[in-house]
Coordinates of C-alpha atoms and ligand atoms in Angstrom, one line a residue:
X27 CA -161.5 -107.2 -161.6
X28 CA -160.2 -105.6 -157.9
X29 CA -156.7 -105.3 -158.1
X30 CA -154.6 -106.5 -155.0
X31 CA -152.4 -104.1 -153.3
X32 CA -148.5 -105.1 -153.6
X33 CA -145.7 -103.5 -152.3
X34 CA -141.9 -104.7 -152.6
X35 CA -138.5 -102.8 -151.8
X36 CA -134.9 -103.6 -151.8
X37 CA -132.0 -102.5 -150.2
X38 CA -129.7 -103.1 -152.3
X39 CA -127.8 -106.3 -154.1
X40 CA -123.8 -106.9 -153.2
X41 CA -122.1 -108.8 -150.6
X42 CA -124.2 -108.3 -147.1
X43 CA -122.0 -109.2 -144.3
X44 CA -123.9 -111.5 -141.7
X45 CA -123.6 -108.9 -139.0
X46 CA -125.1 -106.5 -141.0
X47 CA -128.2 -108.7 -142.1
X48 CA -130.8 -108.4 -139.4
X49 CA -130.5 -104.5 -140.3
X50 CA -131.3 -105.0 -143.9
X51 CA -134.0 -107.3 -143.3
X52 CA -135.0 -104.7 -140.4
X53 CA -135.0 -102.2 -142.4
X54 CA -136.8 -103.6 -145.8
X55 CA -139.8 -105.1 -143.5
X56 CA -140.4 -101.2 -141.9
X57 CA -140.4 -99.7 -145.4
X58 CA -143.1 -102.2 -146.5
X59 CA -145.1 -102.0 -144.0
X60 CA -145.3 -98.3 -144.4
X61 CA -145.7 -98.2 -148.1
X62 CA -148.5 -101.0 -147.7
X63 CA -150.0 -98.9 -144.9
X64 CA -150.4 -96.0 -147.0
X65 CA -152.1 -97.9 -149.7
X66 CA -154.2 -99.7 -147.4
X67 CA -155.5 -96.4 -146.4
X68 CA -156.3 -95.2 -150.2
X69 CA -152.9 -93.5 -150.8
X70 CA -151.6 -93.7 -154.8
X71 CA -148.7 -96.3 -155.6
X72 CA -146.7 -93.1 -156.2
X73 CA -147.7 -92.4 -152.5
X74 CA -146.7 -95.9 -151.2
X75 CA -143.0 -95.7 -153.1
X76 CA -142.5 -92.2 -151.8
X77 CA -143.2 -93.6 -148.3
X78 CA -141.3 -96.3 -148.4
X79 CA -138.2 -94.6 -149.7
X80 CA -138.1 -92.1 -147.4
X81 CA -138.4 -94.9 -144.7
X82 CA -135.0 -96.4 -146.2
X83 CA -133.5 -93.0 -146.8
X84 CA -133.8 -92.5 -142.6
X85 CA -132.5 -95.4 -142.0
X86 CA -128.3 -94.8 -141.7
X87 CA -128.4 -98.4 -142.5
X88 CA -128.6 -97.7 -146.2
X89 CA -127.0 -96.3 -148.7
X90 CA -129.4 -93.8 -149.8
X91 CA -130.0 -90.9 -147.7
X92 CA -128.5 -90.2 -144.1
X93 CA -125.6 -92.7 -143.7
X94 CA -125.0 -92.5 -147.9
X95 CA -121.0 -93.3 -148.9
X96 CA -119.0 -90.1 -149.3
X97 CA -117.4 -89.4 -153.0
X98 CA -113.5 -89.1 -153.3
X99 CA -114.1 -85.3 -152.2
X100 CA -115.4 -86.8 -148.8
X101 CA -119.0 -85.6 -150.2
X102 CA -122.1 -86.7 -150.0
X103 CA -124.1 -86.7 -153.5
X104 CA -127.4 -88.7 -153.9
X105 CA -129.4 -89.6 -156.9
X106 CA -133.2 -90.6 -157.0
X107 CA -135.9 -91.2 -159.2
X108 CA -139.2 -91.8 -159.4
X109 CA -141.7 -92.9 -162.1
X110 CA -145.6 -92.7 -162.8
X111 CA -147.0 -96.1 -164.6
X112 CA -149.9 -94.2 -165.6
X113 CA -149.0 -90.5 -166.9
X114 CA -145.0 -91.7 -167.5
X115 CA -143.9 -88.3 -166.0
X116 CA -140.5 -89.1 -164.2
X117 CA -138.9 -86.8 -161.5
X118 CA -135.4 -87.5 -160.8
X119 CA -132.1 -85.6 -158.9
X120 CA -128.5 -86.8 -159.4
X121 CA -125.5 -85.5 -157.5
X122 CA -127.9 -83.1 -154.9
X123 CA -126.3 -82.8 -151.8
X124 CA -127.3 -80.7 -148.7
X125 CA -131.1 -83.4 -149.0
X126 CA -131.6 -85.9 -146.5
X127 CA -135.0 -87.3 -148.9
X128 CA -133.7 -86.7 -152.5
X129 CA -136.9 -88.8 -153.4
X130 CA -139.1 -86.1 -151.5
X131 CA -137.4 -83.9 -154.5
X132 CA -138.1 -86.7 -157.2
X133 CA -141.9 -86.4 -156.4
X134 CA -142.0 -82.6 -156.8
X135 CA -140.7 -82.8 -160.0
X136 CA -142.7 -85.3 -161.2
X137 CA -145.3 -83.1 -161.4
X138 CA -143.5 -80.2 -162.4
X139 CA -142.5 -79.7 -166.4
X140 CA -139.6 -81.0 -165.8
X141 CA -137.8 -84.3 -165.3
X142 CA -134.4 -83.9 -163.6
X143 CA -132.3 -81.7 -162.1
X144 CA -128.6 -82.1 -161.2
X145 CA -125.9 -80.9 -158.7
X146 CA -126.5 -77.3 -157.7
X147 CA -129.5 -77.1 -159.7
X148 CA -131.0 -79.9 -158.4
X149 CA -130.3 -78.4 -154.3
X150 CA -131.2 -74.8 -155.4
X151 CA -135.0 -76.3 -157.1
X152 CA -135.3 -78.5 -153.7
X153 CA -135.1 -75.1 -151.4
X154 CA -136.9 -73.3 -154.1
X155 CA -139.6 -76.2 -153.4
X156 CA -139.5 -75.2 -149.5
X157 CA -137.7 -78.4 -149.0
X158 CA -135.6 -77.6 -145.7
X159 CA -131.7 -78.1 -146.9
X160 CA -129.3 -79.7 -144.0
X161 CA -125.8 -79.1 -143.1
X162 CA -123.3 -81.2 -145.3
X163 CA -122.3 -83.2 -142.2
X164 CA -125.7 -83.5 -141.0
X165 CA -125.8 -86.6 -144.2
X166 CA -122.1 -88.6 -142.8
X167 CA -122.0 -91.5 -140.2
X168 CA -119.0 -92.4 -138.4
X169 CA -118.9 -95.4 -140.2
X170 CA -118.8 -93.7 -144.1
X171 CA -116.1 -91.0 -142.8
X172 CA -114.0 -94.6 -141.6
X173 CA -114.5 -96.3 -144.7
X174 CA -113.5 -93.0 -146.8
X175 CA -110.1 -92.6 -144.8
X176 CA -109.7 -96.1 -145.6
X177 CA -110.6 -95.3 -149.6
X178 CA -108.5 -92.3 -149.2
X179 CA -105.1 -94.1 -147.4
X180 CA -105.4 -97.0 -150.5
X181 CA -105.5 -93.9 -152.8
X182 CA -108.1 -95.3 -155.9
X183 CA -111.4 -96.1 -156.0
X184 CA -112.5 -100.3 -154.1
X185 CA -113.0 -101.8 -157.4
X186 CA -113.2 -105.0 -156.3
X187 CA -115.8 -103.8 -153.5
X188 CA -117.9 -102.7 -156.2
X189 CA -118.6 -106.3 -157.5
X190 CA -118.1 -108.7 -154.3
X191 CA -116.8 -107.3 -151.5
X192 CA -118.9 -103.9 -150.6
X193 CA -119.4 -104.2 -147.0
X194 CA -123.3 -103.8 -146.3
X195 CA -124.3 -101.1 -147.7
X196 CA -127.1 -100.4 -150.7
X197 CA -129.3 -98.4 -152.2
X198 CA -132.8 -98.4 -151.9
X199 CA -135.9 -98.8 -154.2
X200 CA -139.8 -99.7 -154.1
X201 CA -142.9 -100.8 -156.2
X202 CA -146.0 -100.4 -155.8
X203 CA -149.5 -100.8 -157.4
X204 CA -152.5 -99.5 -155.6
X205 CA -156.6 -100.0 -155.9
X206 CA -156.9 -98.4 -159.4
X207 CA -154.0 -101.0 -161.0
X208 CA -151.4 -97.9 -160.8
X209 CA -148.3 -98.7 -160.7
X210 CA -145.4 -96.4 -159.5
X211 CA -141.5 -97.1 -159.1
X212 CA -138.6 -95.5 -157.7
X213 CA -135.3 -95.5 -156.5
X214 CA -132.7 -93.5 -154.5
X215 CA -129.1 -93.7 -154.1
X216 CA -125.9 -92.2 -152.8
X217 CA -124.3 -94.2 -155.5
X218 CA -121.4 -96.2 -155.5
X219 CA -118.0 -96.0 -152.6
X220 CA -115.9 -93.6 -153.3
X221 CA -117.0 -92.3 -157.0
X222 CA -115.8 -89.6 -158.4
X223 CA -116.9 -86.6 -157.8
X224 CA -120.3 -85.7 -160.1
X225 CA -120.0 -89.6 -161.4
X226 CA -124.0 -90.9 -161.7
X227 CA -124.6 -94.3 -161.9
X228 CA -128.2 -95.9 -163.2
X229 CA -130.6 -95.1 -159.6
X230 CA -131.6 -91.6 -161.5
X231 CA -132.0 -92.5 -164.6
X232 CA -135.5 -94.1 -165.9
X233 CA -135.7 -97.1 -167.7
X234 CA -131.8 -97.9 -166.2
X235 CA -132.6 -97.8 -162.2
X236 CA -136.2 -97.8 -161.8
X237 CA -139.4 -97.9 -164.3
X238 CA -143.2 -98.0 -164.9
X239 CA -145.8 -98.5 -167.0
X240 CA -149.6 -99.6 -165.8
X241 CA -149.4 -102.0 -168.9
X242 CA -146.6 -103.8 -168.2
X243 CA -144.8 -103.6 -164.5
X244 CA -142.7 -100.9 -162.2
X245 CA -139.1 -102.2 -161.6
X246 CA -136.7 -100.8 -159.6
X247 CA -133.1 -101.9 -159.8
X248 CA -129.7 -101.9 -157.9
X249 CA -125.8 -103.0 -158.6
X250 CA -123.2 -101.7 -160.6
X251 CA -124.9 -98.7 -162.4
X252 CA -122.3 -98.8 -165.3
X253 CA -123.5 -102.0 -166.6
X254 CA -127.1 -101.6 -165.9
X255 CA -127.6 -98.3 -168.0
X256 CA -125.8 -99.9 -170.9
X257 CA -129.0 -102.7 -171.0
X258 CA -131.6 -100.2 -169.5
X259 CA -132.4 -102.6 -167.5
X260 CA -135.2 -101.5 -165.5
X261 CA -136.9 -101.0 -168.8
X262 CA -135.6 -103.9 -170.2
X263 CA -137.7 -106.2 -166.9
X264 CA -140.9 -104.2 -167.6
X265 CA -140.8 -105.9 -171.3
X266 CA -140.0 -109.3 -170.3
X267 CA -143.5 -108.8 -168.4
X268 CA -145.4 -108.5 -171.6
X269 CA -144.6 -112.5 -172.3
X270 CA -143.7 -113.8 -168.8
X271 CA -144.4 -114.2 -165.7
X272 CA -143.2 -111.5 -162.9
X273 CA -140.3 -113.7 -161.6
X274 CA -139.5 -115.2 -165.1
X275 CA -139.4 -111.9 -166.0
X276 CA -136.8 -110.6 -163.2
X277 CA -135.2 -113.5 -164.0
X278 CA -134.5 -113.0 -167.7
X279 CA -133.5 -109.2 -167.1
X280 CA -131.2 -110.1 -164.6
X281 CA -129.3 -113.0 -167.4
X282 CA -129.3 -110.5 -169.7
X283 CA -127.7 -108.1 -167.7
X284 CA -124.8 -110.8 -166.5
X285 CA -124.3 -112.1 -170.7
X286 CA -124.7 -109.0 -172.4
X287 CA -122.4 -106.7 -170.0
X288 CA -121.2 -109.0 -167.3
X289 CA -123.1 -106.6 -164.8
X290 CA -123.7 -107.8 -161.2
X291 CA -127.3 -106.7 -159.4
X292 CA -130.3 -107.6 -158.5
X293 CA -134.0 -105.9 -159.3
X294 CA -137.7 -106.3 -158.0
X295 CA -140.4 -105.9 -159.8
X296 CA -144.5 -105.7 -159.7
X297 CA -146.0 -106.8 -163.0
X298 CA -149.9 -105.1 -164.1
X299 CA -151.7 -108.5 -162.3
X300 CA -149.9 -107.1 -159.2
X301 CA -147.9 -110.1 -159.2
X302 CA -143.7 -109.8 -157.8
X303 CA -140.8 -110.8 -158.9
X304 CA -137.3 -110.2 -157.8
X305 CA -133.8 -111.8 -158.4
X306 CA -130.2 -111.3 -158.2
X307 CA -126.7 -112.6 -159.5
X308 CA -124.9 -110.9 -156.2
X309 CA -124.6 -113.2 -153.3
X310 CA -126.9 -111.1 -151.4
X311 CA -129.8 -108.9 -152.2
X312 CA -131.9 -107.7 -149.3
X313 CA -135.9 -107.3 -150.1
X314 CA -139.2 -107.6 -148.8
X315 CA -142.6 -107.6 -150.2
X316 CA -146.3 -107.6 -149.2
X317 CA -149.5 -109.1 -150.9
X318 CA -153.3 -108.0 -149.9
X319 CA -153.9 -111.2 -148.0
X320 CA -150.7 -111.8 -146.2
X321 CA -150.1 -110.7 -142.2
X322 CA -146.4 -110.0 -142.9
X323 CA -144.5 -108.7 -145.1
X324 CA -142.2 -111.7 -146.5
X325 CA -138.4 -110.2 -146.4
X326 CA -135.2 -112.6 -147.6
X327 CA -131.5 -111.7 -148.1
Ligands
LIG27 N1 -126.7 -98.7 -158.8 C1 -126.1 -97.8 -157.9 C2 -125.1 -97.0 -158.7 O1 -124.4 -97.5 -159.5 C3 -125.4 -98.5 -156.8 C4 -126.1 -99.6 -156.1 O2 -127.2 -100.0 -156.6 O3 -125.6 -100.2 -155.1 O4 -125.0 -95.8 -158.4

């Protein structure tokens, strides 16, 4: 049986203020029509996700990449991850700084004998890689360094921001599963406002942010990365798909996530039929996805 190409992203699940919608849903249509380009044209699912990230990441309407929130120390530190559904090797980078496409990183390592590198480590292997390092500042929008005085003034971390009340920013992620039924996830992040320095949430960690497995489905997940690691959630989704359908399955993460731990997110998924499934207990979660078969990309918030 010919598989159908599918490609879905997300920026993000939290409170999206109407005047920053458009840009979301901007910016999820462009990263799914690149991804589904680059299957369309025989690129690998891994290929697809890469593209698509890396359209997010460049986009300073995200938080993932250029235009990331800045820790307590006015840093910015990104995570990102990346699975193969077919060979289960996993390349992932938390807390690198100094990268505007962590993801870029993610890929190298994938193939590498490694998984992950962190902080220095993880900058130091990306230059070792050839991967062209940028200035600190060259990662900050005007708009982050205003929201971190803001953080800073208050004096503790937005808690309640976390949950309802961030202000239009997320991270990013993609699925995709090309001609041969592979299926690849990822996800990159520069975590949540104001964390700690060094803090890592789930976006780097497989089987919490993103996951895949040719047998069951690629997932890649957003929200408060406290909760979600405690149920491995992206994991957690991929199972659901061995009894039920992709959104059933999305769905019944996503409850799980909300009874066992009281976690607030959203995830998309692509099951091994090439069939999606999203969902989210946040009031908003920007996504799109494409189908072989359909003009457009189909993007909701
Ligand atoms: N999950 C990310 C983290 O906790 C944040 C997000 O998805 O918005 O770092």
């Amino acid at each position: 049986m010919s598989i159908r190409l599918a490609m879905i992203v997300h920026g993000s699940a939290w409170y999206i203020p109407p005047e920053d919608r458009e840009a979301h849903k901007a910016g999820c249509r462009a990263a799914t029509l690149v991804g589904f380009e680059t299957l369309r044209r025989g690129g690998s699912a891994l290929d697809a996700v890469e593209a698509a990230i890396v359209c997010m990441e460049d986009d300073p309407t995200f938080d993932a990449g250029v235009g990331a929130y800045l820790n307590q120390d006015g840093v910015v530190q990104l995570d990102a991850g990346l699975m193969d559904g077919r060979t289960y090797h996993v390349g992932a980078v938390a807390a690198i700084e100094r990268v505007k496409n962590p993801i870029r990183v993610a890929r190298i390592l994938l193939t590498s004998e490694h998984n992950m590198f962190v902080g220095t480590g993880a900058t130091d292997y990306a230059q070792a890689c050839g991967i062209l390092l940028c200035n600190p500042e060259e990662l900050v929008i005007d708009r982050q360094r205003g929201r971190w005085l803001e953080y800073q003034e208050r004096g503790e971390p937005p808690s309640e921001a976390v949950f309802v009340g961030n202000p239009g920013k997320g991270t990013v992620g993609a699925v995709a599963i090309d001609r041969a039924g592979d299926i690849a996830a990822g996800t990159s992040t520069g975590g949540t406002p104001f964390k700690p320095a060094g803090r890592v949430g789930d976006s780097p960690l497989p089987g919490c942010g993103y996951y895949a497995d040719n047998a069951l489905a690629g997932v890649s997940a957003t929200g408060h990365g406290e909760a979600i690691v405690r149920v491995q959630l992206a994991r957690s989704a991929a199972d659901f798909c061995a009894k039920l359908h992709a959104p059933a399955a999305a769905e019944a993460a996503l409850r799980m996530l909300g009874d066992r731990v009281a976690g607030k997110g959203g995830l998309i998924l692509i099951d091994h039929m090439g069939r999606v499934g999203c969902a989210y207990n946040t009031s908003q979660m920007a996504r799109a996805f494409m189908i072989e078969g359909m003009d457009e990309p189909e993007v909701g918030i």
